[in-house]
Coordinates of C-alpha atoms in Angstrom, one line a residue:
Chain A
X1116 CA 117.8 104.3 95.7
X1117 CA 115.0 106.5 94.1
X1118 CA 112.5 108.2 94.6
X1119 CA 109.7 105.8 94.4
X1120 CA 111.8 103.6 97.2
X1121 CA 111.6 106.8 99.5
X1122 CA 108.0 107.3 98.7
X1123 CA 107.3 103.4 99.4
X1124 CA 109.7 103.6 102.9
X1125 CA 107.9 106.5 103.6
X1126 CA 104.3 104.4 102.8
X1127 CA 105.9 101.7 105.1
X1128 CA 106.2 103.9 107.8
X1129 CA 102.8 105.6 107.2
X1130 CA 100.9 102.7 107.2
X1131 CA 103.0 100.6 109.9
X1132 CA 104.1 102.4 112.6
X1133 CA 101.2 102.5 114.9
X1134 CA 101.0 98.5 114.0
X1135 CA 104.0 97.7 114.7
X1136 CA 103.9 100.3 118.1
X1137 CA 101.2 98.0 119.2
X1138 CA 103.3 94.9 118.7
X1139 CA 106.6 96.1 120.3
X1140 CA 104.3 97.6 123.0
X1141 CA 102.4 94.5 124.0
X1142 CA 105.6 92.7 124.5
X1143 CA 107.5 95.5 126.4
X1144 CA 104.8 97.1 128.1
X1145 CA 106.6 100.1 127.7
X1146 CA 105.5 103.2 125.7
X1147 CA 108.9 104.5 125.4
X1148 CA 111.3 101.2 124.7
X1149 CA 108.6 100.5 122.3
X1150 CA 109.2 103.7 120.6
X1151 CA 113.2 102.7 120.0
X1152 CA 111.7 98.9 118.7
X1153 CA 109.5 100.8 116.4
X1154 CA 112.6 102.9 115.4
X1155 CA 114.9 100.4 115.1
X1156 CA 112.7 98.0 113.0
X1157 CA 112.1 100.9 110.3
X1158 CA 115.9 100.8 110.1
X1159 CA 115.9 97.0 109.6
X1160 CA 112.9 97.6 107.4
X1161 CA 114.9 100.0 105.1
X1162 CA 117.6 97.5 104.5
X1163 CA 115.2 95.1 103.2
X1164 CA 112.8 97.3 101.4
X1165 CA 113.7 95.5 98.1
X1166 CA 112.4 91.9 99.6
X1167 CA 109.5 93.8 101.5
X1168 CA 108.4 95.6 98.2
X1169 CA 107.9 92.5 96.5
X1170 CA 105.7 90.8 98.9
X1171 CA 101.7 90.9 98.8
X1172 CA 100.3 93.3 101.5
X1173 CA 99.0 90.4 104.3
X1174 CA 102.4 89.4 103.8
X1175 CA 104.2 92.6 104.2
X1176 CA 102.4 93.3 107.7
X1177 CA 103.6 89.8 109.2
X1178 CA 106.5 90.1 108.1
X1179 CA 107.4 94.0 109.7
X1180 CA 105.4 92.8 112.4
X1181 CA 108.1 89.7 113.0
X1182 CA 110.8 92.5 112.8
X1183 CA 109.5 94.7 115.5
X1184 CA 108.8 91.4 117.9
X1185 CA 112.4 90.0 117.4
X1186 CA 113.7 93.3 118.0
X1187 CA 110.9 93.8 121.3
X1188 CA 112.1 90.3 122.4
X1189 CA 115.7 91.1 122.0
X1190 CA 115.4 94.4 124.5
X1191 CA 113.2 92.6 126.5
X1192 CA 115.8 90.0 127.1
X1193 CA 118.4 92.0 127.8
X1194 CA 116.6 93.6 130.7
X1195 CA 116.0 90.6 131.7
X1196 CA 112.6 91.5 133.0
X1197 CA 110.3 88.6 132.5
X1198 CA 110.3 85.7 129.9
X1199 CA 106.5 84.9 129.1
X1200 CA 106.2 86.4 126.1
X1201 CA 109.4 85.0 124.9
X1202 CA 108.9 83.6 121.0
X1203 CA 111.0 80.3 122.1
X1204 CA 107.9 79.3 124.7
X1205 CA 105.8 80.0 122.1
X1206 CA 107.0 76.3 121.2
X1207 CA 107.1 74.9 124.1
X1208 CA 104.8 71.8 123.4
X1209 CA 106.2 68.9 124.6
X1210 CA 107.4 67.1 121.9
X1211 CA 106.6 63.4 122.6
X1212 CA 102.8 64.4 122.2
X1213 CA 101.7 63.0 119.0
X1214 CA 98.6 63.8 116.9
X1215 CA 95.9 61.8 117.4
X1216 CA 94.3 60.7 114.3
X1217 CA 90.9 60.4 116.3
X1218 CA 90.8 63.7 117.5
X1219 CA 91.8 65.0 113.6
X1220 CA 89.0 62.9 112.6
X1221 CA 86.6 64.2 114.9
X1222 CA 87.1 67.9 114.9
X1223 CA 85.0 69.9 112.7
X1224 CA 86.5 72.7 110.4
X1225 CA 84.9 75.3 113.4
X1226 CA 85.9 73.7 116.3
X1227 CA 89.4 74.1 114.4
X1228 CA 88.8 78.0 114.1
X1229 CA 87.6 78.6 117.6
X1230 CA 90.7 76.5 118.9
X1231 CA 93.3 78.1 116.4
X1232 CA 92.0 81.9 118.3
X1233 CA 94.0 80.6 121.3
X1234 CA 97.1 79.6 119.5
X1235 CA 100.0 82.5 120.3
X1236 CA 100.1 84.5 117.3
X1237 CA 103.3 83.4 115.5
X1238 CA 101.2 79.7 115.6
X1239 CA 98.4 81.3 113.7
X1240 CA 101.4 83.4 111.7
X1241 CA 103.0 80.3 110.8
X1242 CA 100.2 78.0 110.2
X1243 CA 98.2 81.1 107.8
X1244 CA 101.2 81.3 105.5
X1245 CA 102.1 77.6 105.3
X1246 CA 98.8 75.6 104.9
X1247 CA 96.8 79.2 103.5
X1248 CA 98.8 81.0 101.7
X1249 CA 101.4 77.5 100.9
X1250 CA 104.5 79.5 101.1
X1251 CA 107.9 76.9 101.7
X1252 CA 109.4 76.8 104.8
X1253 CA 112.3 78.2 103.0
X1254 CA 110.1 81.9 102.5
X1255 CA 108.5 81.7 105.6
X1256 CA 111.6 81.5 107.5
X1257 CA 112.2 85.1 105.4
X1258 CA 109.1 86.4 106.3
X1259 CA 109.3 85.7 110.1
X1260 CA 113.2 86.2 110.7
X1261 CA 113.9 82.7 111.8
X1262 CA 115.7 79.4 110.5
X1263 CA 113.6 77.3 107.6
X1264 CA 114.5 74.1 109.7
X1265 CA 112.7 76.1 112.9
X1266 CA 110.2 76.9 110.6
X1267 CA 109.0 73.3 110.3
X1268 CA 109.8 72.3 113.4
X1269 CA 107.4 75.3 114.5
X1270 CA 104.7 74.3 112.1
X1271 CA 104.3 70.7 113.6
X1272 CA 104.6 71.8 117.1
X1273 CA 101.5 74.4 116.1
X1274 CA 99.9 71.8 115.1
X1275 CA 100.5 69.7 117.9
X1276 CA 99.1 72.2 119.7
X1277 CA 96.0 72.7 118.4
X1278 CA 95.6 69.3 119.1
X1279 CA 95.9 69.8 122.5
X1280 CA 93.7 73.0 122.3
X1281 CA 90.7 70.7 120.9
X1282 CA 91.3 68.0 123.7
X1283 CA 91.1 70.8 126.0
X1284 CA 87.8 71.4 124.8
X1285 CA 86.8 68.2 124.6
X1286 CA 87.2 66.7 120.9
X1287 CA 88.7 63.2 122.4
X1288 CA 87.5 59.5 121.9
Chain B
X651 CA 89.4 65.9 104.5
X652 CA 92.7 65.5 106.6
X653 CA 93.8 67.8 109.5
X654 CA 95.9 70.0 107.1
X655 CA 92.8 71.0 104.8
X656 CA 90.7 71.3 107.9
X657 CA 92.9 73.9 109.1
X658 CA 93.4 76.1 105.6
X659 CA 89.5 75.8 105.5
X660 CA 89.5 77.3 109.3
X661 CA 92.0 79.6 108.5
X662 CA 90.1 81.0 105.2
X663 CA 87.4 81.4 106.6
X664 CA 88.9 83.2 110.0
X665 CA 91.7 84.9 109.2
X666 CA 90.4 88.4 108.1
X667 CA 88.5 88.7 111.1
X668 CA 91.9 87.2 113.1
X669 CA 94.4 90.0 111.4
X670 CA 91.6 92.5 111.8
X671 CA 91.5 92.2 115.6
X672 CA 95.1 91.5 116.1
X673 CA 96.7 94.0 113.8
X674 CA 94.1 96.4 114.0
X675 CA 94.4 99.7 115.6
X676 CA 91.8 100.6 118.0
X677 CA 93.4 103.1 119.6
X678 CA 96.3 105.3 117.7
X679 CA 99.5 106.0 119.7
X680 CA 100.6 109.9 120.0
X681 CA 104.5 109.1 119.5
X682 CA 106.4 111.2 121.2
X683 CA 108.5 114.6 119.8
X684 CA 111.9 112.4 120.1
X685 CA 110.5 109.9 117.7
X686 CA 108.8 111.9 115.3
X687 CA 112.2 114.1 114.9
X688 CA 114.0 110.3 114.9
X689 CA 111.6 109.1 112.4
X690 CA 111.6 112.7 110.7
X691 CA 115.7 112.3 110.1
X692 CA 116.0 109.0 109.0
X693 CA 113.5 109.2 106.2
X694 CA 115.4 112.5 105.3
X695 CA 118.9 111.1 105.0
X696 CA 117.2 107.7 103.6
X697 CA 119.4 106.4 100.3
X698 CA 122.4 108.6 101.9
X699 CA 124.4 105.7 103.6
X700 CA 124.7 107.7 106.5
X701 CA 125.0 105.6 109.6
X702 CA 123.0 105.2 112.1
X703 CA 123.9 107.8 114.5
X704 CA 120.4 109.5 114.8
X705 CA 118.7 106.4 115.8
X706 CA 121.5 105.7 118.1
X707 CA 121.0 108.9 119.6
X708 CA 117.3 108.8 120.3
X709 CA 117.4 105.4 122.1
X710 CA 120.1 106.7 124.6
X711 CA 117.3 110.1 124.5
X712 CA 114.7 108.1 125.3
X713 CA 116.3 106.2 127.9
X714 CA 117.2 108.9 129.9
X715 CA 113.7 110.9 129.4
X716 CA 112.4 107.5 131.0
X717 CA 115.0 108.1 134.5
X718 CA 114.2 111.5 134.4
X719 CA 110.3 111.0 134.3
X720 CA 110.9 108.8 137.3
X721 CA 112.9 111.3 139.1
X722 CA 110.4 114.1 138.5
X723 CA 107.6 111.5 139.7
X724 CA 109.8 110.1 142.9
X725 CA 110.3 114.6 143.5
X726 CA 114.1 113.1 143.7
X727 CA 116.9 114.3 141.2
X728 CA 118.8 110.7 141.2
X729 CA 121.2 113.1 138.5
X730 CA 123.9 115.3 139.9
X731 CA 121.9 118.2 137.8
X732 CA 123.2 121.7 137.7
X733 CA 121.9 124.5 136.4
X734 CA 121.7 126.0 132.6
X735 CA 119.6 129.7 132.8
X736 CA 116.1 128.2 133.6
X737 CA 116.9 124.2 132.9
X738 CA 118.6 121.9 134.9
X739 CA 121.0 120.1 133.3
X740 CA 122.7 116.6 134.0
X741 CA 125.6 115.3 132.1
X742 CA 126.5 111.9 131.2
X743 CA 129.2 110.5 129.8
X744 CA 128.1 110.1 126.5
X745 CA 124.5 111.8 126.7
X746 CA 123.0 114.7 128.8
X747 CA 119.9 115.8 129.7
X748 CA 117.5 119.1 130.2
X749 CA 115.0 119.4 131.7
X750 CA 113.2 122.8 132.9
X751 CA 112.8 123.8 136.3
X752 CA 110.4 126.5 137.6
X753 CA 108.6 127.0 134.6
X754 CA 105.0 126.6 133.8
X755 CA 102.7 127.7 131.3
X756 CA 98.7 127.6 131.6
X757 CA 98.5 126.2 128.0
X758 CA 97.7 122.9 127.7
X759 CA 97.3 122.5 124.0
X760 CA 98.9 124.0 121.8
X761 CA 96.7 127.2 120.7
X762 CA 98.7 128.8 117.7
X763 CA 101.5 127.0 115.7
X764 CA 104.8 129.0 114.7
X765 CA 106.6 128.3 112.2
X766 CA 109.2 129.9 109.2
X767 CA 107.8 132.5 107.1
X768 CA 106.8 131.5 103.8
X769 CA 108.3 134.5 102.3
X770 CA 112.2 133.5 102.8
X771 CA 112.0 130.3 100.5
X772 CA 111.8 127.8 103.2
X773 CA 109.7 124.8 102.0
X774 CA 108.1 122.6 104.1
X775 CA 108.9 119.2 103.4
X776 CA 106.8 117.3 105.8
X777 CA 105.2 118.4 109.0
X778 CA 103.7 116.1 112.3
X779 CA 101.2 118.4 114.6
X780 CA 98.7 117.6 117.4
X781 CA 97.8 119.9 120.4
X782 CA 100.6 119.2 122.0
X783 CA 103.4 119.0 120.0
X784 CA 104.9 120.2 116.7
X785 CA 107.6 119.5 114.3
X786 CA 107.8 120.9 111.1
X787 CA 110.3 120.0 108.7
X788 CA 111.6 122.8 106.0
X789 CA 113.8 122.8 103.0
X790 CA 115.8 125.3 101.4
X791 CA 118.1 124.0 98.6
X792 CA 120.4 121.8 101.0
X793 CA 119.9 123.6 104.0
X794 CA 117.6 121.1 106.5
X795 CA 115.5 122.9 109.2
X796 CA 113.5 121.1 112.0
X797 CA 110.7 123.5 113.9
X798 CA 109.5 122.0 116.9
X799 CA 107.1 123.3 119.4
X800 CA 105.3 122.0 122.3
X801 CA 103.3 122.8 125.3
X802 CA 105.2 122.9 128.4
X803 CA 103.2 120.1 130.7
X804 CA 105.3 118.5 133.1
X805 CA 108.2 120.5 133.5
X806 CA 110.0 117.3 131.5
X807 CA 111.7 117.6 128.6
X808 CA 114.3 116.2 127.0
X809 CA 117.1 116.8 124.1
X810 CA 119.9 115.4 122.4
X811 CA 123.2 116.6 123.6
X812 CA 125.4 113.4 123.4
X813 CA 127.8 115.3 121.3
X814 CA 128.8 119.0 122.8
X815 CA 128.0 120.1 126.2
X816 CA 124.9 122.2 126.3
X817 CA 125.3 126.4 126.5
X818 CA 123.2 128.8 127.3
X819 CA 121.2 130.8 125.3
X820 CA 119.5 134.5 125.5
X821 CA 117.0 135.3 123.2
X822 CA 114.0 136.8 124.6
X823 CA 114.9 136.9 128.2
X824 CA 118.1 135.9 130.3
X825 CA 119.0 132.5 129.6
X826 CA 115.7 131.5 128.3
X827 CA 117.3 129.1 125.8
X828 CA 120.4 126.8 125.2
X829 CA 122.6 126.5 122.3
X830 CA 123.9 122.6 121.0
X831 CA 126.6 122.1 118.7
X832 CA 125.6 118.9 117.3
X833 CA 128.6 118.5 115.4
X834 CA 129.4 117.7 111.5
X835 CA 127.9 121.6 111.3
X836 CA 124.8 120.7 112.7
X837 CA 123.2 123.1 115.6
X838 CA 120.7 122.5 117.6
X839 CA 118.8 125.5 119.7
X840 CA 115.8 125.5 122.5
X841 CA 114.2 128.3 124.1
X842 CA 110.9 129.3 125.9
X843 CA 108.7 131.2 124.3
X844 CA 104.7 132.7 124.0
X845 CA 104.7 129.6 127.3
X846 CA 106.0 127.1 124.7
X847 CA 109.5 125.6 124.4
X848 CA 110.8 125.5 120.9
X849 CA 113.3 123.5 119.1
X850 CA 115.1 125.0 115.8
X851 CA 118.0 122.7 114.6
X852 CA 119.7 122.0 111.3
X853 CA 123.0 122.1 109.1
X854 CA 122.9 125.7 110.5
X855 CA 125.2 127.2 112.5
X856 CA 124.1 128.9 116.1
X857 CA 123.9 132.4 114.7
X858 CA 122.2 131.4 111.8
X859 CA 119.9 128.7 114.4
X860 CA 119.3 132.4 116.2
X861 CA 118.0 134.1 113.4
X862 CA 116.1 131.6 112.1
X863 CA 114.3 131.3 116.2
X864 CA 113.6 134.9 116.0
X865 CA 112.0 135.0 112.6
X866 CA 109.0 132.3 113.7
X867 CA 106.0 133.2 113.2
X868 CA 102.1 132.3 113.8
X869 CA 101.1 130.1 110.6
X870 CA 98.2 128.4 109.7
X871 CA 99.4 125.2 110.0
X872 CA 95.6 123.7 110.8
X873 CA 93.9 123.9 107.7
X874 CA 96.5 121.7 106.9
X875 CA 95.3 119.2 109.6

């Protein structure tokens, strides 16, 4: 390891760590635990800081961003103190619900973007880097810390979602 | 257009205002002293395979800073604490804790900044300082030093001593100070001072650490700012 890796881990941290405090914070509600998430994600980050340097910046952010939630959720769980903001509910779409062509039809491209502002973030997350940036499930599932076969299932059910999101507001037959 | 494009077209024309709202900062975190020395160490044994002891250390740190905020808060002492010179001092099994009793100081910020004299070679390698807290990091050849300084507010504060029990310390008055052996020939020293505490710790041993306390001086660390 070089110099210009410490200089770019140090960047990293520079340019991160009040990001990523937010994140951690906003899942543990705890200025201190959040602290340790932030800590221990710049550890995780460090390990990985050959596949980090090599993405594009957007990318980058997401993807110490999914560090510091896995590692928020993790503490989180095991103090057991509440479940809302758990990443597994963020899928929690039933998964009979299919897409209805009509409503796909209907929608216009800003209906879509007001209804996509009240997907959870990792929706939006997943949904930006697969249909925006067209990454394969296969890199997205290294960018966001989880299983390429969850990555797809993730995307549909997002999808699904939105669906439901533009019923909600009223883009049905 | 199908549902797919729809969405990429939504999503291009929405996302830099989505990621600017929420991964923007609007309002900047102060981190605490614990992390800033956590964060401090880990970028300075970075490349050096050594394991993860200091990040280890600090979450067990900050965990018990948490309990002992809430004792302080609840006027309780949950801890069987006893005394060290002018800290109370509770030990765990694998982690204690300081925290000072009896002491206040009618500085809220941090008026003057000490640090090493730039005359002995030290080097400063990287330094973190707001109005209430310090920490400056120094180099001499392999010899690490970490300077911290910081207004004494609540009474609270907390250091690592998860690997040697805590001794006391006399530097400018009676037990004003405690002495860590941190081990693997690190040292670790606090003391009160000017209505500050102060942190001096490093691959130093304690008389060295003592020297080292006593030569701090008023620097100009703002211009720096």
């Amino acid at each position: 390891m070089g110099l210009l890796d410490k200089n770019f881990f140090i960047q990293i941290c520079t340019d991160y760590q009040q990001l990523l405090f937010k994140k951690s914070n906003e899942i543990l509600q705890n200025v201190t635990d959040a602290e340790d998430a932030v800590q221990e994600a710049f550890i995780r980050i460090e390990k990985n800081l050959d596949q980090i340097h090599n993405l594009p910046d957007d990318i980058r952010a997401i993807y110490c961003v999914n560090i510091v939630k896995n590692i928020s959720l993790d503490m989180l769980r095991k103090k057991k103190r509440r479940h809302t903001a758990n990443m597994d509910d963020f899928c929690s779409v039933a998964d009979s619900l299919s897409i209805e062509e009509t409503v796909v039809e209907k929608c216009t491209v800003d209906e879509i973007k007001k209804a996509m502002r009240k997907l959870a973030e990792k929706d939006y997350e997943l949904l930006y880097l697969y249909l925006f940036k067209e990454l394969q499930p296969i890199e997205i599932a290294e960018i966001m810390h989880i299983s390429s076969e969850n990555v797809r299932v993730s995307i549909h059910r997002a999808k699904k979602k939105l669906v439901v999101i533009l019923n909600e507001e009223g883009i049905t037959l | 257009m199908t549902f797919d494009e729809k969405i990429k077209q939504a999503i291009a024309e929405d996302h830099e205002e989505y990621f600017g709202e929420s991964y923007g900062i609007s309002e900047k975190h102060r981190f605490s002293i614990s992390y800033k020395l956590c964060q401090a160490k880990m970028l300075r044994n970075y490349g050096k395979n050594i394991s993860a002891r200091d990040p280890g250390s600090v979450r067990r740190l900050k965990y018990v800073l948490a309990a002992v905020a809430v004792a302080v808060v609840l006027g309780t002492t949950a801890f069987a604490a006893t005394s060290i010179g002018r800290f109370a001092f509770s030990k765990h099994s694998d982690y204690s804790q300081l925290f000072m009793e009896n002491i206040s100081s009618d500085k809220k910020i941090i008026e003057e900044y000490y640090g090493l004299p730039d005359t002995e070679g030290w080097v400063i390698t990287e330094y973190y300082a707001d109005e209430k807290s310090s920490l400056i990091l120094y180099d001499r050849g392999d010899t690490h030093i970490d300077v911290g300084q910081e207004i004494i507010d609540r009474g609270v504060h907390h250091i690592n001593t998860e690997y040697a029990d805590p001794e006391p310390l006399s530097l400018y008055e009676p037990n004003d100070g405690i002495y860590v052996d941190q081990g693997g020939g690190d040292t670790s020293i606090y003391w009160i001072y000017d209505g500050y505490l102060f942190y001096l710790g490093g691959n130093i041993d304690k008389y060295e650490a003592i020297n080292l306390a006593y030569s701090l001086k008023i620097i100009d660390l703002e211009k720096n700012l």
